[in-house]
PDB file of C-alpha atoms in Angstrom:
ATOM      1  CA  MET M  25      -6.173   1.827  19.231  1.00  0.00           C
ATOM      2  CA  PHE M  26      -7.326  -1.725  18.636  1.00  0.00           C
ATOM      3  CA  PHE M  27     -10.965  -0.689  18.809  1.00  0.00           C
ATOM      4  CA  LEU M  28     -10.292   2.228  16.451  1.00  0.00           C
ATOM      5  CA  LEU M  29      -8.981  -0.266  13.917  1.00  0.00           C
ATOM      6  CA  ILE M  30     -12.087  -2.407  14.327  1.00  0.00           C
ATOM      7  CA  LEU M  31     -14.300   0.617  13.661  1.00  0.00           C
ATOM      8  CA  LEU M  32     -12.244   1.665  10.644  1.00  0.00           C
ATOM      9  CA  VAL M  33     -12.341  -1.774   9.112  1.00  0.00           C
ATOM     10  CA  ARG M  34     -16.001  -2.323   9.938  1.00  0.00           C
ATOM     11  CA  SER M  35     -16.934   0.904   8.186  1.00  0.00           C
ATOM     12  CA  THR M  36     -14.709   0.463   5.145  1.00  0.00           C
ATOM     13  CA  VAL M  37     -14.455  -3.220   4.299  1.00  0.00           C
ATOM     14  CA  GLY M  38     -16.991  -5.096   2.251  1.00  0.00           C
ATOM     15  CA  ASP M  39     -19.028  -2.119   1.038  1.00  0.00           C
ATOM     16  CA  ASP M  40     -18.714  -2.886  -2.641  1.00  0.00           C
ATOM     17  CA  GLU M  41     -18.678  -6.572  -3.460  1.00  0.00           C
ATOM     18  CA  LYS M  42     -17.672  -5.852  -7.078  1.00  0.00           C
ATOM     19  CA  THR M  43     -14.293  -4.414  -6.078  1.00  0.00           C
ATOM     20  CA  CYS M  44     -13.836  -5.785  -2.565  1.00  0.00           C
ATOM     21  CA  VAL M  45     -14.216  -9.270  -1.217  1.00  0.00           C
ATOM     22  CA  LYS M  46     -16.551  -9.194   1.762  1.00  0.00           C
ATOM     23  CA  PHE M  47     -14.398  -9.445   4.856  1.00  0.00           C
ATOM     24  CA  GLU M  48     -16.118  -9.420   8.213  1.00  0.00           C
ATOM     25  CA  GLY M  49     -16.907 -11.482  11.249  1.00  0.00           C
ATOM     26  CA  THR M  50     -14.390 -13.955  12.604  1.00  0.00           C
ATOM     27  CA  LYS M  51     -11.879 -13.556   9.766  1.00  0.00           C
ATOM     28  CA  ALA M  52     -11.803  -9.776  10.103  1.00  0.00           C
ATOM     29  CA  PHE M  53     -11.491 -10.009  13.880  1.00  0.00           C
ATOM     30  CA  GLN M  54      -8.628 -12.529  13.638  1.00  0.00           C
ATOM     31  CA  CYS M  55      -6.813 -10.303  11.154  1.00  0.00           C
ATOM     32  CA  LEU M  56      -7.224  -7.248  13.388  1.00  0.00           C
ATOM     33  CA  HIS M  57      -6.125  -9.250  16.413  1.00  0.00           C
ATOM     34  CA  THR M  58      -2.988 -10.351  14.551  1.00  0.00           C
ATOM     35  CA  LEU M  59      -2.310  -6.751  13.512  1.00  0.00           C
ATOM     36  CA  HIS M  60      -2.623  -5.705  17.144  1.00  0.00           C
ATOM     37  CA  ASP M  61      -0.250  -8.491  18.298  1.00  0.00           C
ATOM     38  CA  ILE M  62       2.364  -7.557  15.695  1.00  0.00           C
ATOM     39  CA  SER M  63       2.173  -3.886  16.681  1.00  0.00           C
ATOM     40  CA  LYS M  64       2.419  -4.758  20.364  1.00  0.00           C
ATOM     41  CA  ASN M  65       5.437  -7.077  19.940  1.00  0.00           C
ATOM     42  CA  ALA M  66       7.344  -5.275  17.170  1.00  0.00           C
ATOM     43  CA  GLY M  67       9.505  -3.202  19.496  1.00  0.00           C
ATOM     44  CA  SER M  68      10.671  -6.102  21.625  1.00  0.00           C
ATOM     45  CA  ILE M  69      11.549  -8.715  19.005  1.00  0.00           C
ATOM     46  CA  ASP M  70      15.082 -10.100  19.040  1.00  0.00           C
ATOM     47  CA  PHE M  71      15.660 -11.096  15.414  1.00  0.00           C
ATOM     48  CA  TYR M  72      18.408 -13.479  16.449  1.00  0.00           C
ATOM     49  CA  LYS M  73      16.364 -15.452  18.990  1.00  0.00           C
ATOM     50  CA  LYS M  74      14.711 -18.302  17.148  1.00  0.00           C
ATOM     51  CA  GLU M  75      11.573 -18.385  19.312  1.00  0.00           C
ATOM     52  CA  ASP M  76      11.055 -14.603  18.940  1.00  0.00           C
ATOM     53  CA  SER M  77      11.561 -14.596  15.197  1.00  0.00           C
ATOM     54  CA  ASP M  78       9.468 -17.747  14.690  1.00  0.00           C
ATOM     55  CA  LYS M  79       6.588 -16.229  16.667  1.00  0.00           C
ATOM     56  CA  MET M  80       6.766 -12.943  14.738  1.00  0.00           C
ATOM     57  CA  ASN M  81       7.083 -14.711  11.385  1.00  0.00           C
ATOM     58  CA  MET M  82       4.008 -16.809  12.154  1.00  0.00           C
ATOM     59  CA  MET M  83       1.981 -13.719  13.061  1.00  0.00           C
ATOM     60  CA  CYS M  84       3.257 -11.902   9.981  1.00  0.00           C
ATOM     61  CA  GLU M  85       2.421 -14.788   7.700  1.00  0.00           C
ATOM     62  CA  GLY M  86      -1.171 -14.743   8.913  1.00  0.00           C
ATOM     63  CA  PHE M  87      -1.417 -10.970   8.647  1.00  0.00           C
ATOM     64  CA  THR M  88       0.092 -10.746   5.167  1.00  0.00           C
ATOM     65  CA  VAL M  89      -2.638 -13.069   3.882  1.00  0.00           C
ATOM     66  CA  CYS M  90      -5.432 -10.831   5.161  1.00  0.00           C
ATOM     67  CA  ALA M  91      -3.814  -7.376   4.834  1.00  0.00           C
ATOM     68  CA  GLU M  92      -5.175  -6.693   1.357  1.00  0.00           C
ATOM     69  CA  TYR M  93      -8.716  -7.307   2.590  1.00  0.00           C
ATOM     70  CA  LEU M  94      -8.229  -4.788   5.392  1.00  0.00           C
ATOM     71  CA  LYS M  95      -6.949  -2.185   2.933  1.00  0.00           C
ATOM     72  CA  CYS M  96      -9.949  -2.491   0.650  1.00  0.00           C
ATOM     73  CA  LYS M  97     -11.815   0.843   0.664  1.00  0.00           C
ATOM     74  CA  ALA M  98      -9.964   1.910   3.810  1.00  0.00           C
ATOM     75  CA  GLU M  99      -8.854   5.466   4.471  1.00  0.00           C
ATOM     76  CA  ILE M 100      -5.371   6.382   3.239  1.00  0.00           C
ATOM     77  CA  LYS M 101      -3.982   6.529   6.810  1.00  0.00           C
ATOM     78  CA  VAL M 102      -5.175   2.985   7.475  1.00  0.00           C
ATOM     79  CA  VAL M 103      -3.671   1.722   4.209  1.00  0.00           C
ATOM     80  CA  TYR M 104      -0.384   3.457   5.072  1.00  0.00           C
ATOM     81  CA  TYR M 105      -0.314   1.823   8.515  1.00  0.00           C
ATOM     82  CA  ILE M 106      -1.095  -1.625   7.094  1.00  0.00           C
ATOM     83  CA  ASP M 107       1.630  -1.191   4.458  1.00  0.00           C
ATOM     84  CA  LYS M 108       4.119  -0.299   7.203  1.00  0.00           C
ATOM     85  CA  ILE M 109       3.254  -3.498   9.055  1.00  0.00           C
ATOM     86  CA  VAL M 110       3.580  -5.560   5.857  1.00  0.00           C
ATOM     87  CA  SER M 111       7.019  -3.970   5.228  1.00  0.00           C
ATOM     88  CA  PHE M 112       8.005  -4.691   8.820  1.00  0.00           C
ATOM     89  CA  CYS M 113       6.956  -8.311   8.341  1.00  0.00           C
ATOM     90  CA  ALA M 114       8.983  -8.611   5.132  1.00  0.00           C
ATOM     91  CA  ALA M 115      12.053  -7.199   6.880  1.00  0.00           C
ATOM     92  CA  THR M 116      11.757  -9.436   9.941  1.00  0.00           C
ATOM     93  CA  GLY M 117      11.210 -12.458   7.721  1.00  0.00           C
ATOM     94  CA  PHE M 118      14.319 -11.635   5.689  1.00  0.00           C
ATOM     95  CA  LEU M 119      16.539 -10.983   8.712  1.00  0.00           C
ATOM     96  CA  SER M 120      15.443 -14.128  10.550  1.00  0.00           C
ATOM     97  CA  THR M 121      15.509 -16.535   7.600  1.00  0.00           C
ATOM     98  CA  ASP M 122      17.285 -15.508   4.385  1.00  0.00           C
ATOM     99  CA  PHE M 123      19.955 -13.475   6.170  1.00  0.00           C
ATOM    100  CA  LYS M 124      20.476 -15.833   9.111  1.00  0.00           C
ATOM    101  CA  GLU M 125      23.438 -17.772   7.681  1.00  0.00           C
ATOM    102  CA  CYS M 126      25.171 -14.618   6.469  1.00  0.00           C
ATOM    103  CA  ASN M 127      24.670 -12.984   9.851  1.00  0.00           C
ATOM    104  CA  HIS M 128      26.362 -15.980  11.463  1.00  0.00           C
ATOM    105  CA  LYS M 129      29.347 -15.580   9.109  1.00  0.00           C
ATOM    106  CA  LEU M 130      29.649 -11.906  10.039  1.00  0.00           C
ATOM    107  CA  TYR M 131      29.379 -12.772  13.731  1.00  0.00           C
ATOM    108  CA  VAL M 132      32.128 -15.408  13.498  1.00  0.00           C
ATOM    109  CA  GLN M 133      34.389 -13.053  11.547  1.00  0.00           C
ATOM    110  CA  ASN M 134      33.950 -10.494  14.351  1.00  0.00           C
ATOM    111  CA  SER M 135      35.359  -7.588  12.348  1.00  0.00           C
ATOM    112  CA  THR M 136      35.980  -4.142  13.781  1.00  0.00           C
ATOM    113  CA  CYS M 137      33.380  -2.754  11.387  1.00  0.00           C
ATOM    114  CA  VAL M 138      30.595  -4.983  12.710  1.00  0.00           C
ATOM    115  CA  GLN M 139      31.737  -4.592  16.343  1.00  0.00           C
ATOM    116  CA  GLU M 140      31.643  -0.786  16.124  1.00  0.00           C
ATOM    117  CA  TRP M 141      28.403  -0.635  14.141  1.00  0.00           C
ATOM    118  CA  GLU M 142      25.543   0.741  16.223  1.00  0.00           C
ATOM    119  CA  PRO M 143      22.554   1.476  13.966  1.00  0.00           C
ATOM    120  CA  LEU M 144      20.164   1.829  16.912  1.00  0.00           C
ATOM    121  CA  PRO M 145      22.158   3.422  19.731  1.00  0.00           C
ATOM    122  CA  ASP M 146      21.100   3.087  23.333  1.00  0.00           C
ATOM    123  CA  PRO M 147      19.121   6.109  24.503  1.00  0.00           C
ATOM    124  CA  VAL M 148      20.701   8.780  26.688  1.00  0.00           C
ATOM    125  CA  GLU M 149      18.804  11.193  28.935  1.00  0.00           C
ATOM    126  CA  ASP M 150      19.952  14.437  27.311  1.00  0.00           C
ATOM    127  CA  PRO M 151      17.728  14.981  24.230  1.00  0.00           C
ATOM    128  CA  VAL M 152      20.325  17.193  22.492  1.00  0.00           C
ATOM    129  CA  GLU M 153      23.031  14.577  22.981  1.00  0.00           C
ATOM    130  CA  MET M 154      20.637  11.817  21.875  1.00  0.00           C
ATOM    131  CA  ALA M 155      19.777  13.741  18.700  1.00  0.00           C
ATOM    132  CA  ALA M 156      23.494  14.085  17.880  1.00  0.00           C
ATOM    133  CA  ILE M 157      24.110  10.386  18.556  1.00  0.00           C
ATOM    134  CA  GLN M 158      21.126   9.374  16.409  1.00  0.00           C
ATOM    135  CA  LYS M 159      22.211  11.712  13.591  1.00  0.00           C
ATOM    136  CA  GLU M 160      25.654  10.078  13.547  1.00  0.00           C
ATOM    137  CA  ALA M 161      24.072   6.602  13.607  1.00  0.00           C
ATOM    138  CA  CYS M 162      21.879   7.531  10.628  1.00  0.00           C
ATOM    139  CA  LYS M 163      24.858   8.919   8.732  1.00  0.00           C
ATOM    140  CA  ASN M 164      26.588   5.555   9.188  1.00  0.00           C
ATOM    141  CA  ILE M 165      23.484   3.407   8.934  1.00  0.00           C
ATOM    142  CA  LEU M 166      25.321   0.606   7.115  1.00  0.00           C
ATOM    143  CA  GLY M 167      28.572   1.131   9.015  1.00  0.00           C
ATOM    144  CA  LYS M 168      31.290   3.705   8.465  1.00  0.00           C
ATOM    145  CA  GLU M 169      31.729   4.118   4.723  1.00  0.00           C
ATOM    146  CA  SER M 170      29.102   1.356   4.309  1.00  0.00           C
ATOM    147  CA  CYS M 171      31.555  -1.209   5.685  1.00  0.00           C
ATOM    148  CA  VAL M 172      28.775  -3.552   6.874  1.00  0.00           C
ATOM    149  CA  GLU M 173      27.327  -3.673   3.376  1.00  0.00           C
ATOM    150  CA  LYS M 174      30.813  -4.338   1.947  1.00  0.00           C
ATOM    151  CA  GLU M 175      31.364  -7.171   4.425  1.00  0.00           C
ATOM    152  CA  ILE M 176      28.062  -8.762   3.456  1.00  0.00           C
ATOM    153  CA  ILE M 177      29.172  -8.692  -0.193  1.00  0.00           C
ATOM    154  CA  GLU M 178      32.602 -10.145   0.659  1.00  0.00           C
ATOM    155  CA  ASN M 179      31.369 -12.869   3.031  1.00  0.00           C
ATOM    156  CA  CYS M 180      28.001 -13.711   1.511  1.00  0.00           C
ATOM    157  CA  ASN M 181      26.889 -12.256  -1.830  1.00  0.00           C
ATOM    158  CA  VAL M 182      25.685  -9.126  -3.584  1.00  0.00           C
ATOM    159  CA  GLU M 183      22.040 -10.216  -3.626  1.00  0.00           C
ATOM    160  CA  LEU M 184      21.976 -10.568   0.171  1.00  0.00           C
ATOM    161  CA  ALA M 185      23.677  -7.175   0.526  1.00  0.00           C
ATOM    162  CA  VAL M 186      21.059  -5.533  -1.701  1.00  0.00           C
ATOM    163  CA  ASN M 187      18.198  -7.184   0.193  1.00  0.00           C
ATOM    164  CA  PHE M 188      19.777  -6.388   3.563  1.00  0.00           C
ATOM    165  CA  ARG M 189      20.070  -2.727   2.577  1.00  0.00           C
ATOM    166  CA  LYS M 190      16.456  -2.642   1.358  1.00  0.00           C
ATOM    167  CA  HIS M 191      14.970  -4.288   4.445  1.00  0.00           C
ATOM    168  CA  PHE M 192      17.234  -2.559   6.957  1.00  0.00           C
ATOM    169  CA  LEU M 193      16.457   0.889   5.567  1.00  0.00           C
ATOM    170  CA  ALA M 194      12.748   0.002   5.516  1.00  0.00           C
ATOM    171  CA  LEU M 195      12.893  -0.921   9.205  1.00  0.00           C
ATOM    172  CA  HIS M 196      14.497   2.412  10.019  1.00  0.00           C
ATOM    173  CA  ARG M 197      11.821   4.273   8.070  1.00  0.00           C
ATOM    174  CA  ILE M 198       9.091   2.296   9.823  1.00  0.00           C
ATOM    175  CA  ILE M 199      10.383   3.031  13.320  1.00  0.00           C
ATOM    176  CA  GLY M 200      11.200   6.633  12.408  1.00  0.00           C
ATOM    177  CA  ALA M 201      14.820   6.361  13.505  1.00  0.00           C
ATOM    178  CA  CYS M 202      16.245   8.292  10.557  1.00  0.00           C
ATOM    179  CA  GLU M 203      14.724  10.951   8.351  1.00  0.00           C
ATOM    180  CA  ASN M 204      15.307  11.056   4.592  1.00  0.00           C
ATOM    181  CA  LEU M 205      16.164   7.384   4.075  1.00  0.00           C
TER     182      LEU M 205
END
């Protein structure tokens, strides 16, 4: 996949200097390498481990700077993929920085709502059972009757609740956990 991205970028970036800034060589390779690293590590990041989130945020910061260059004159599928990675980066940045203090407050409060909330349930072997479990998780994506969102408002503030909702739903769309979000 990494080499496919190199070919796509090589054939689409820098063709028209009037509308696109020429982007090739070392800079293009570094950007593609960062994209590859983010994609490779996205599924294993623990947002609440400082070293994991710091590493991902550093990669994302570098990628966000060069993402627009990669999108220039790229095919729609490539642009879509890059936009998904940029959204993922925004969500991980929010959860590991802006939301960190609020998350700690929710953790200390240890409410039933937060304890019972399971937005990404552990997989089970039976695909029919897993589909039912995932459907229920998606129905209660912000807790039963949106209790997690309500607790964020009560313990932190409305702005954090709005941003949490936005980034959390974006993450679920990116990983394909829930349809129609």
